[in-house]
Amino acid sequence: MKKDSSLSEGLENFIDEKVIRTEMEKANNPAPGLIREILAKAGERQGLDPDEAAALLGNRDRDLDEAIFETARTIKKGIYGNRLVVFAPLYITNECGNQCRYCGFNAKNSDLDRRTLTSEEIRREVTVLEDLGHKRLLLVYGEHPRLGPDWIAQTVRDVYAVTSAKSGEIRRVNINCAPLHVEGFRKLHEVGIGTYQCFQETYHRPTYEKLHVAGPKTDFLWRLHAMHRAQEAGIDDVGMGALFGLYDPIFEVLGLLHHARRLELDWGVGPHTISFPRLEPALNSDIAFNPPYPTTDHEFKKIVAVLRLAVPYTGLILTTRETAAMRKELLEVGVSQLSGGSRTYPGAYSDPEYDRPDVQQFCIGDSRSLDEVIRSIVGDHGYVPSWCTACYRLGRTGEHFMELAKTGFIQKFCLPNGLLTFKEYLEDYASEETRQVGEALIRREIENYPDPDRKSLLTDRMARMEAGERDLYL
Ligand code: SAM
Ligand code: SF4
């Protein structure tokens, strides 16, 4: 094992491989009675312990797998209703000093065209995204010594500064960048980022050390404690993740749950979101073309369902790495946020030169436009797409948000607010076809809304939207 760098000296490794192995061994092909007991507990929305999640993942009975999916569907519906948060990633730089063996941005990949957006280029990208109807962006960065926290903070300011015609503005900027020191995170907090996102990639330390060949990312513990430092800096919405395909998927899920627990223990609040990218082909990466631990679609669906049961109030994020067909399945069993119309190369939204699959970070599985994605989630699934950012703008974040989420708040505020942002999208950005399907959904949702007072507030706001007002929420 590599020696810890000075960055992580003294940091505790709270991912205990032995504990996880024991949990996995005990969970191998568990008795049907145990699975039913765990599902009954999950139904109470109190979450699951890692060993219980391991038992569900270790189950090999297909009928019981169906019962797991069914429970996940019920919990998802109970907590989130049929609302789905929509965002787009915006790649700011692909310059990177690390050598992650699975990533096209690997410093040694000399075939990749390197690009870092200027303020003007950011403005162009954001304008295109706003004109499509986006309100929530996830900014993505390679890790380069020249591009530190001051520069990252400036790019966030650049994004928030862009407003365009109609209701064009970005209302929440989330960040996916390398782990920073507490002072660096403070700078991001000061410019008003929403969630700080950082994936551990693999919780199996020997695998981590094998796959991260050079650069600051070689330090497992420095990365493992990134969320703790972000919390210390005042960023209380943090997003974790694992890159599926690098190591045993059950180990990774348990790693995520132990990490989540530790955050809850130390900061009183678990992760705001969890992401579970699956390894996709990437330029000049042998690993990305041949994942050492490929996850089948069935296993992957089960992972998403078990996460929904284990951390019922945590947002589960799905990206366009997955195909349209797979995305449909995963929405049903637990996903609460998804991206649409994504490009994974800096500049690719506004510059056709970079809008080619061969230059992106990895291959996109779902290349439909945002309008097509919206039409499908509304028309095929009856979901309400939401661009709502009310909680974040009213300071309902971190522990505060989690407490509210547990008391039915999501149904009371998030659904009406989501409907209002959807109305805004339909008024300003949707194609005629999408508008028709969308208006029909809004009418149905209002008709079925149970609370008469809030229903009349909602009807009033909808009328004001039609009269030209924007950015209304409850
Ligand atoms: N450079 C930062 C870091 O590594 O944390 C953030 C940006 S990185 C582009 C964002 C995420 O992309 C990584 O955390 C990794 O999980 C994911 N990723 C890298 N290569 C991938 C691949 N071939 N397929 C799917 N996801 C990949
Ligand atoms: Fe760089 Fe992040 Fe890609 Fe690693 S995953 S090479 S750190 S961009």
Coordinates of C-alpha atoms and ligand atoms in Angstrom, one line a residue:
M1 CA 0.0 0.0 0.0
K2 CA 1.2 3.5 -0.8
K3 CA 2.3 5.7 2.0
D4 CA -0.1 8.5 2.8
S5 CA 1.0 11.9 1.3
S6 CA 1.5 14.8 3.6
L7 CA -2.0 16.0 2.5
S8 CA -3.7 13.1 4.2
E9 CA -1.4 12.6 7.2
G10 CA -3.4 11.8 10.3
L11 CA -6.7 11.3 8.4
E12 CA -8.6 8.2 9.4
N13 CA -9.6 5.6 6.9
F14 CA -13.2 5.0 7.9
I15 CA -13.8 2.6 5.1
D16 CA -12.8 -0.7 6.8
E17 CA -12.3 -3.4 4.2
K18 CA -12.6 -6.2 6.7
V19 CA -15.9 -5.0 8.0
I20 CA -17.3 -4.7 4.4
R21 CA -16.0 -8.2 3.5
T22 CA -17.7 -9.6 6.6
E23 CA -21.0 -7.9 5.6
M24 CA -20.7 -9.3 2.1
E25 CA -19.9 -12.8 3.2
K26 CA -22.8 -12.9 5.7
A27 CA -25.1 -11.7 2.9
N28 CA -24.3 -14.4 0.4
N29 CA -27.6 -15.8 -0.9
P30 CA -29.6 -14.9 2.2
A31 CA -32.8 -16.7 3.4
P32 CA -36.0 -15.4 1.7
G33 CA -37.5 -14.6 5.2
L34 CA -34.6 -12.2 5.9
I35 CA -35.2 -10.4 2.6
R36 CA -38.9 -10.0 3.4
E37 CA -38.0 -8.7 6.9
I38 CA -35.6 -6.1 5.5
L39 CA -38.1 -5.0 2.9
A40 CA -40.7 -4.5 5.6
K41 CA -38.2 -2.3 7.5
A42 CA -37.3 -0.4 4.3
G43 CA -41.0 0.3 3.8
E44 CA -40.9 2.4 7.0
R45 CA -38.5 4.8 5.3
Q46 CA -35.9 4.7 8.1
G47 CA -33.2 3.6 5.7
L48 CA -31.1 0.4 6.0
D49 CA -27.8 -0.6 7.6
P50 CA -25.0 -1.6 5.3
D51 CA -25.4 -5.3 6.2
E52 CA -29.1 -5.2 5.3
A53 CA -28.3 -3.5 2.0
A54 CA -25.7 -6.3 1.4
A55 CA -28.4 -9.0 2.0
L56 CA -30.7 -7.4 -0.6
L57 CA -27.8 -7.2 -3.1
G58 CA -26.8 -10.8 -2.3
N59 CA -30.3 -12.1 -3.0
R60 CA -30.4 -14.4 -6.0
D61 CA -34.1 -15.2 -6.1
R62 CA -35.6 -13.3 -9.1
D63 CA -39.1 -13.1 -7.5
L64 CA -37.6 -11.5 -4.5
D65 CA -35.7 -9.1 -6.7
E66 CA -39.0 -8.1 -8.1
A67 CA -40.2 -7.4 -4.5
I68 CA -37.1 -5.2 -4.0
F69 CA -38.0 -3.2 -7.1
E70 CA -41.6 -2.9 -6.0
T71 CA -40.7 -1.6 -2.6
A72 CA -38.3 0.9 -4.2
R73 CA -41.0 2.1 -6.5
T74 CA -43.4 2.6 -3.6
I75 CA -40.9 4.5 -1.5
K76 CA -39.8 6.6 -4.4
K77 CA -43.5 7.5 -5.1
G78 CA -44.2 8.1 -1.4
I79 CA -41.3 10.5 -0.9
Y80 CA -40.8 12.2 -4.3
G81 CA -44.2 11.7 -6.0
N82 CA -43.7 11.8 -9.7
R83 CA -41.3 14.8 -9.7
L84 CA -37.9 14.5 -11.4
V85 CA -35.2 17.2 -11.2
V86 CA -33.5 18.0 -14.5
F87 CA -30.0 19.5 -15.0
A88 CA -27.1 19.7 -17.5
P89 CA -23.4 19.2 -17.0
L90 CA -21.1 22.0 -18.3
Y91 CA -17.5 21.0 -18.8
I92 CA -15.3 23.9 -18.1
T93 CA -11.8 22.4 -18.5
N94 CA -10.4 19.0 -19.6
E95 CA -6.9 19.9 -18.6
C96 CA -5.8 17.5 -16.0
G97 CA -2.6 16.5 -14.2
N98 CA -3.9 13.2 -12.9
Q99 CA -3.6 9.8 -14.6
C100 CA -6.8 8.0 -13.9
R101 CA -6.7 4.9 -16.0
Y102 CA -10.4 5.0 -16.9
C103 CA -10.7 8.7 -18.0
G104 CA -10.2 10.3 -21.4
F105 CA -8.9 13.4 -19.7
N106 CA -5.9 11.4 -18.3
A107 CA -2.8 13.7 -18.4
K108 CA -1.0 11.1 -20.6
N109 CA -3.7 11.1 -23.2
S110 CA -1.8 13.1 -25.8
D111 CA -4.5 12.5 -28.5
L112 CA -7.0 14.6 -26.5
D113 CA -7.5 18.2 -27.6
R114 CA -7.1 20.2 -24.3
R115 CA -9.4 23.1 -23.8
T116 CA -10.2 25.5 -20.9
L117 CA -13.1 27.8 -21.4
T118 CA -12.5 31.6 -21.1
S119 CA -15.1 33.8 -19.4
E120 CA -16.5 34.7 -22.9
E121 CA -16.7 31.0 -23.9
I122 CA -18.5 30.2 -20.7
R123 CA -20.9 33.0 -21.5
R124 CA -21.6 31.4 -24.9
E125 CA -22.1 27.9 -23.5
V126 CA -24.4 29.1 -20.7
T127 CA -26.5 31.2 -23.2
V128 CA -27.1 28.0 -25.3
L129 CA -28.1 26.1 -22.2
E130 CA -30.4 28.8 -21.0
D131 CA -32.0 29.0 -24.4
L132 CA -32.8 25.3 -24.1
G133 CA -34.5 25.9 -20.8
H134 CA -31.9 24.8 -18.3
K135 CA -31.8 26.4 -14.8
R136 CA -29.5 24.0 -13.0
L137 CA -26.0 23.2 -14.1
L138 CA -23.3 20.9 -12.9
L139 CA -19.9 22.4 -13.7
V140 CA -17.2 19.8 -14.3
Y141 CA -13.4 20.3 -14.1
G142 CA -10.2 18.4 -14.6
E143 CA -7.6 18.9 -11.9
H144 CA -4.8 21.2 -13.0
P145 CA -2.4 23.1 -10.7
R146 CA -2.8 26.2 -12.8
L147 CA -6.6 26.1 -12.3
G148 CA -7.1 26.5 -8.5
P149 CA -10.1 27.5 -6.3
D150 CA -9.9 31.3 -7.2
W151 CA -10.2 30.4 -10.8
I152 CA -13.0 27.9 -10.2
A153 CA -14.9 30.5 -8.1
Q154 CA -14.6 33.0 -11.0
T155 CA -16.1 30.5 -13.4
V156 CA -19.1 30.1 -11.1
R157 CA -19.5 33.9 -11.0
D158 CA -19.3 33.9 -14.8
V159 CA -22.1 31.3 -15.0
Y160 CA -24.4 33.1 -12.6
A161 CA -23.8 36.4 -14.5
V162 CA -25.4 35.2 -17.7
T163 CA -29.0 36.1 -18.3
S164 CA -30.7 35.8 -21.6
A165 CA -34.1 36.4 -23.1
K166 CA -37.3 34.9 -21.6
S167 CA -36.6 33.4 -18.2
G168 CA -33.0 32.6 -19.1
E169 CA -30.9 32.4 -16.0
I170 CA -29.0 29.7 -14.0
R171 CA -30.4 29.5 -10.6
R172 CA -28.3 26.8 -9.1
V173 CA -24.7 25.9 -9.9
N174 CA -23.4 22.6 -8.6
I175 CA -19.7 21.7 -8.9
N176 CA -17.8 18.5 -9.6
C177 CA -14.1 19.2 -9.1
A178 CA -11.1 17.8 -7.3
P179 CA -11.0 17.9 -3.5
L180 CA -9.8 21.3 -2.2
H181 CA -8.5 22.5 1.1
V182 CA -11.1 24.0 3.5
E183 CA -10.0 27.6 2.4
G184 CA -10.7 26.6 -1.2
F185 CA -14.1 25.2 -0.4
R186 CA -14.9 28.4 1.4
K187 CA -14.3 30.4 -1.8
L188 CA -16.8 28.1 -3.6
H189 CA -19.3 28.6 -0.7
E190 CA -18.9 32.4 -1.0
V191 CA -19.8 32.4 -4.6
G192 CA -23.0 30.5 -3.9
I193 CA -22.5 26.9 -5.2
G194 CA -25.2 24.5 -4.5
T195 CA -23.9 20.9 -4.1
Y196 CA -20.2 20.0 -4.0
Q197 CA -19.8 16.7 -5.8
C198 CA -16.8 14.4 -5.7
F199 CA -16.8 10.6 -6.5
Q200 CA -14.6 8.3 -4.6
E201 CA -14.5 6.2 -7.8
T202 CA -13.7 3.0 -5.9
Y203 CA -13.9 2.4 -2.1
H204 CA -11.5 -0.5 -2.5
R205 CA -8.2 1.1 -1.6
P206 CA -5.8 -1.3 -3.3
T207 CA -7.8 -1.0 -6.6
Y208 CA -7.9 2.8 -6.1
E209 CA -4.1 2.9 -5.8
K210 CA -3.7 0.7 -8.9
L211 CA -5.9 2.9 -11.1
H212 CA -4.7 6.3 -10.1
V213 CA -1.2 6.3 -11.4
A214 CA 0.1 9.9 -10.8
G215 CA -1.1 13.3 -9.6
P216 CA -2.8 14.5 -6.4
K217 CA -5.7 12.1 -7.0
T218 CA -3.4 9.1 -6.0
D219 CA -4.2 10.1 -2.4
F220 CA -7.2 7.9 -1.3
L221 CA -7.7 9.5 2.1
W222 CA -7.4 13.1 0.9
R223 CA -10.3 12.4 -1.4
L224 CA -12.2 10.3 1.1
H225 CA -12.3 13.3 3.5
A226 CA -13.2 15.9 0.8
M227 CA -16.9 16.0 1.9
H228 CA -15.8 16.6 5.5
R229 CA -13.7 19.6 4.5
A230 CA -16.5 20.9 2.3
Q231 CA -18.9 20.7 5.3
E232 CA -16.3 22.5 7.5
A233 CA -16.2 25.3 4.9
G234 CA -20.0 25.7 5.2
I235 CA -21.1 23.7 2.1
D236 CA -23.8 21.5 3.6
D237 CA -25.1 19.9 0.4
V238 CA -22.5 17.3 -0.7
G239 CA -22.8 14.7 -3.4
M240 CA -20.8 11.4 -3.3
G241 CA -20.5 8.6 -5.9
A242 CA -18.7 5.5 -7.1
L243 CA -17.7 4.7 -10.6
F244 CA -19.2 1.3 -11.3
G245 CA -17.1 -1.2 -13.2
L246 CA -13.8 -0.7 -11.4
Y247 CA -14.4 -3.1 -8.5
D248 CA -17.0 -5.4 -7.0
P249 CA -20.3 -3.4 -7.2
I250 CA -21.6 -4.7 -3.8
F251 CA -18.4 -3.6 -2.2
E252 CA -18.9 -0.1 -3.7
V253 CA -22.5 0.2 -2.5
L254 CA -21.4 -0.7 1.0
G255 CA -18.5 1.8 0.7
L256 CA -21.0 4.5 -0.2
L257 CA -23.2 3.6 2.7
H258 CA -20.4 3.6 5.2
H259 CA -19.2 7.0 3.8
A260 CA -22.8 8.3 4.1
R261 CA -23.0 7.1 7.7
R262 CA -19.8 8.7 8.7
L263 CA -20.9 12.0 7.3
E264 CA -24.2 11.7 9.2
L265 CA -22.3 10.9 12.4
D266 CA -19.8 13.7 12.1
W267 CA -22.0 16.5 10.5
G268 CA -25.5 15.5 11.4
V269 CA -26.4 15.2 7.7
G270 CA -25.7 12.5 5.1
P271 CA -25.1 13.2 1.4
H272 CA -27.5 15.4 -0.5
T273 CA -27.0 13.2 -3.6
I274 CA -25.4 10.0 -4.7
S275 CA -24.2 9.3 -8.2
F276 CA -23.5 5.9 -9.7
P277 CA -21.9 6.4 -13.1
R278 CA -21.1 3.2 -15.0
L279 CA -17.8 3.0 -16.8
E280 CA -18.1 4.1 -20.4
P281 CA -15.6 3.8 -23.3
A282 CA -13.2 6.7 -23.2
L283 CA -10.4 7.7 -25.6
N284 CA -7.2 5.7 -25.1
S285 CA -8.4 4.0 -21.9
D286 CA -8.0 0.2 -21.9
I287 CA -10.0 0.0 -18.6
A288 CA -12.9 2.0 -19.9
F289 CA -13.3 -0.3 -22.9
N290 CA -13.0 -3.5 -20.8
P291 CA -14.3 -2.8 -17.3
P292 CA -12.7 -5.2 -14.8
Y293 CA -16.0 -5.6 -13.0
P294 CA -18.8 -5.1 -15.6
T295 CA -22.2 -4.6 -14.0
T296 CA -25.2 -6.2 -15.8
D297 CA -28.3 -4.1 -16.4
H298 CA -30.2 -6.2 -13.8
E299 CA -27.5 -5.8 -11.2
F300 CA -27.4 -2.1 -11.9
K301 CA -31.1 -1.7 -11.5
K302 CA -30.9 -3.5 -8.2
I303 CA -28.1 -1.2 -7.0
V304 CA -30.3 1.8 -7.7
A305 CA -33.3 0.2 -6.0
V306 CA -31.3 -0.8 -2.9
L307 CA -29.8 2.7 -2.6
R308 CA -33.3 4.2 -2.7
L309 CA -34.2 1.9 0.2
A310 CA -31.0 2.4 2.1
V311 CA -30.9 6.3 1.9
P312 CA -34.5 7.2 1.1
Y313 CA -34.1 10.9 1.4
T314 CA -30.9 11.3 -0.7
G315 CA -31.2 12.4 -4.3
L316 CA -30.1 9.7 -6.7
I317 CA -28.6 11.1 -9.9
L318 CA -28.6 9.5 -13.3
T319 CA -26.6 10.8 -16.2
T320 CA -26.7 10.4 -20.0
R321 CA -24.0 7.7 -19.7
E322 CA -27.0 5.3 -19.6
T323 CA -29.1 4.6 -22.7
A324 CA -32.7 5.9 -23.0
A325 CA -34.1 2.5 -22.4
M326 CA -32.1 1.9 -19.3
R327 CA -32.9 5.3 -18.0
K328 CA -36.6 4.6 -18.2
E329 CA -36.2 1.5 -16.0
L330 CA -34.0 3.3 -13.4
L331 CA -36.4 6.2 -13.1
E332 CA -39.0 3.9 -11.8
V333 CA -37.0 2.3 -9.1
G334 CA -35.4 5.3 -7.4
V335 CA -33.7 8.0 -9.5
S336 CA -34.8 11.5 -8.6
Q337 CA -32.5 13.7 -10.7
L338 CA -31.4 13.3 -14.3
S339 CA -29.4 15.2 -17.0
G340 CA -30.6 15.7 -20.5
G341 CA -29.1 16.8 -23.8
S342 CA -25.6 16.6 -22.3
R343 CA -22.2 17.2 -23.9
T344 CA -19.0 16.2 -22.1
Y345 CA -16.4 18.4 -23.8
P346 CA -15.7 22.0 -22.9
G347 CA -17.3 24.2 -25.5
A348 CA -19.4 21.5 -27.1
Y349 CA -22.8 23.2 -26.6
S350 CA -21.9 26.3 -28.5
D351 CA -19.1 25.1 -30.9
P352 CA -20.0 22.4 -33.4
E353 CA -16.2 21.7 -33.8
Y354 CA -16.4 20.0 -30.4
D355 CA -19.8 18.5 -30.6
R356 CA -18.5 15.1 -31.8
P357 CA -18.5 11.9 -29.8
D358 CA -14.8 11.2 -30.4
V359 CA -13.6 14.2 -28.3
Q360 CA -15.9 13.8 -25.3
Q361 CA -14.8 12.6 -21.9
F362 CA -16.7 9.4 -22.4
C363 CA -19.4 8.1 -24.8
I364 CA -22.9 9.4 -24.2
G365 CA -25.5 6.6 -24.0
D366 CA -28.5 8.9 -24.4
S367 CA -28.0 11.5 -27.1
R368 CA -31.6 12.8 -27.3
S369 CA -32.2 16.6 -27.1
L370 CA -33.5 18.1 -23.8
D371 CA -36.9 18.6 -25.5
E372 CA -37.1 14.9 -26.5
V373 CA -36.0 13.8 -23.0
I374 CA -38.7 16.0 -21.4
R375 CA -41.4 14.8 -23.8
S376 CA -40.4 11.2 -23.0
I377 CA -40.4 11.6 -19.2
V378 CA -43.8 13.4 -19.4
G379 CA -45.4 11.3 -22.1
D380 CA -44.0 7.8 -21.4
H381 CA -43.8 8.0 -17.6
G382 CA -46.1 10.8 -16.4
Y383 CA -43.2 12.4 -14.5
V384 CA -43.1 16.1 -13.8
P385 CA -39.8 17.6 -14.8
S386 CA -38.6 20.1 -12.3
W387 CA -36.0 22.9 -12.4
C388 CA -36.9 24.0 -9.0
T389 CA -34.3 25.8 -6.9
A390 CA -36.5 27.3 -4.2
C391 CA -35.0 25.4 -1.2
Y392 CA -31.5 26.4 -2.0
R393 CA -32.5 30.0 -2.6
L394 CA -34.5 30.2 0.6
G395 CA -31.6 28.6 2.6
R396 CA -33.3 25.2 3.1
T397 CA -30.2 23.1 2.7
G398 CA -28.2 20.4 4.5
E399 CA -29.7 19.2 7.7
H400 CA -32.5 21.6 7.5
F401 CA -33.5 20.2 4.1
M402 CA -33.3 16.6 5.3
E403 CA -35.5 17.3 8.3
L404 CA -38.1 18.9 6.0
A405 CA -37.9 16.1 3.5
K406 CA -38.8 13.6 6.3
T407 CA -42.0 15.4 7.1
G408 CA -43.8 15.3 3.8
F409 CA -42.4 18.6 2.8
I410 CA -41.4 17.4 -0.7
Q411 CA -45.1 16.8 -1.6
K412 CA -46.2 20.1 -0.1
F413 CA -43.7 22.4 -1.7
C414 CA -41.6 20.5 -4.2
L415 CA -44.4 19.2 -6.4
P416 CA -46.2 22.6 -6.8
N417 CA -42.9 24.4 -7.2
G418 CA -41.8 21.8 -9.7
L419 CA -45.0 22.3 -11.7
L420 CA -44.4 26.0 -11.8
T421 CA -40.9 25.6 -13.2
F422 CA -42.3 23.1 -15.7
K423 CA -44.9 25.6 -16.7
E424 CA -42.2 28.2 -17.2
Y425 CA -40.3 25.7 -19.4
L426 CA -43.4 25.0 -21.5
E427 CA -44.1 28.7 -22.0
D428 CA -40.6 29.7 -22.9
Y429 CA -38.7 26.7 -24.4
A430 CA -40.7 23.6 -25.3
S431 CA -41.6 22.5 -28.9
E432 CA -45.3 22.5 -29.7
E433 CA -45.5 18.7 -29.3
T434 CA -43.9 18.8 -25.8
R435 CA -46.1 21.7 -24.8
Q436 CA -49.3 19.8 -25.5
V437 CA -48.2 16.7 -23.5
G438 CA -46.9 19.0 -20.8
E439 CA -50.0 21.2 -20.4
A440 CA -52.2 18.0 -20.2
L441 CA -50.0 16.7 -17.4
I442 CA -50.1 20.0 -15.5
R443 CA -53.9 20.1 -15.7
R444 CA -54.1 16.5 -14.4
E445 CA -51.7 17.3 -11.5
I446 CA -53.6 20.4 -10.4
E447 CA -56.9 18.5 -10.6
N448 CA -55.6 15.8 -8.4
Y449 CA -53.8 18.0 -5.9
P450 CA -55.2 17.2 -2.5
D451 CA -54.9 20.4 -0.5
P452 CA -57.6 22.9 -1.6
D453 CA -55.7 26.0 -0.3
R454 CA -52.5 25.2 -2.0
K455 CA -54.3 24.1 -5.1
S456 CA -55.8 27.6 -5.4
L457 CA -52.4 29.2 -4.8
L458 CA -51.0 27.0 -7.5
T459 CA -53.8 27.9 -9.9
D460 CA -53.2 31.6 -9.3
R461 CA -49.5 31.3 -9.9
M462 CA -50.1 29.4 -13.1
A463 CA -52.4 32.1 -14.4
R464 CA -49.7 34.7 -13.5
M465 CA -47.2 32.7 -15.5
E466 CA -49.5 32.7 -18.5
A467 CA -49.7 36.5 -18.1
G468 CA -45.9 36.7 -18.4
E469 CA -44.6 36.6 -14.8
R470 CA -41.6 34.3 -14.2
D471 CA -39.7 32.6 -11.3
L472 CA -42.7 32.1 -9.1
Y473 CA -42.6 29.6 -6.2
L474 CA -44.4 28.8 -3.0
Ligands
SAM1 N1 -11.6 15.8 -12.2 C1 -12.5 15.7 -11.2 C2 -12.4 14.3 -10.4 O1 -11.8 13.4 -11.0 O2 -13.0 14.3 -9.4 C3 -13.9 15.8 -11.6 C4 -14.3 15.6 -13.0 S1 -14.3 14.0 -13.6 C5 -14.5 14.4 -15.3 C6 -16.0 13.5 -13.1 C7 -16.2 12.0 -13.0 O3 -16.3 11.4 -14.3 C8 -15.2 11.2 -12.3 O4 -15.3 11.4 -10.9 C9 -15.5 9.8 -12.7 O5 -16.3 9.1 -11.8 C10 -16.2 10.0 -14.1 N2 -15.6 9.3 -15.2 C11 -14.3 9.4 -15.5 N3 -14.0 8.5 -16.6 C12 -15.2 7.9 -16.9 C13 -15.6 7.0 -17.8 N4 -14.7 6.4 -18.7 N5 -16.9 6.6 -17.9 C14 -17.8 7.1 -17.0 N6 -17.5 8.0 -16.1 C15 -16.2 8.4 -16.0
SF4_2 FE1 -8.6 14.1 -14.4 FE2 -10.9 13.7 -13.1 FE3 -10.4 12.5 -15.5 FE4 -9.1 11.7 -13.3 S1 -11.3 11.5 -13.6 S2 -8.2 12.1 -15.3 S3 -8.9 13.6 -12.2 S4 -10.7 14.6 -15.1

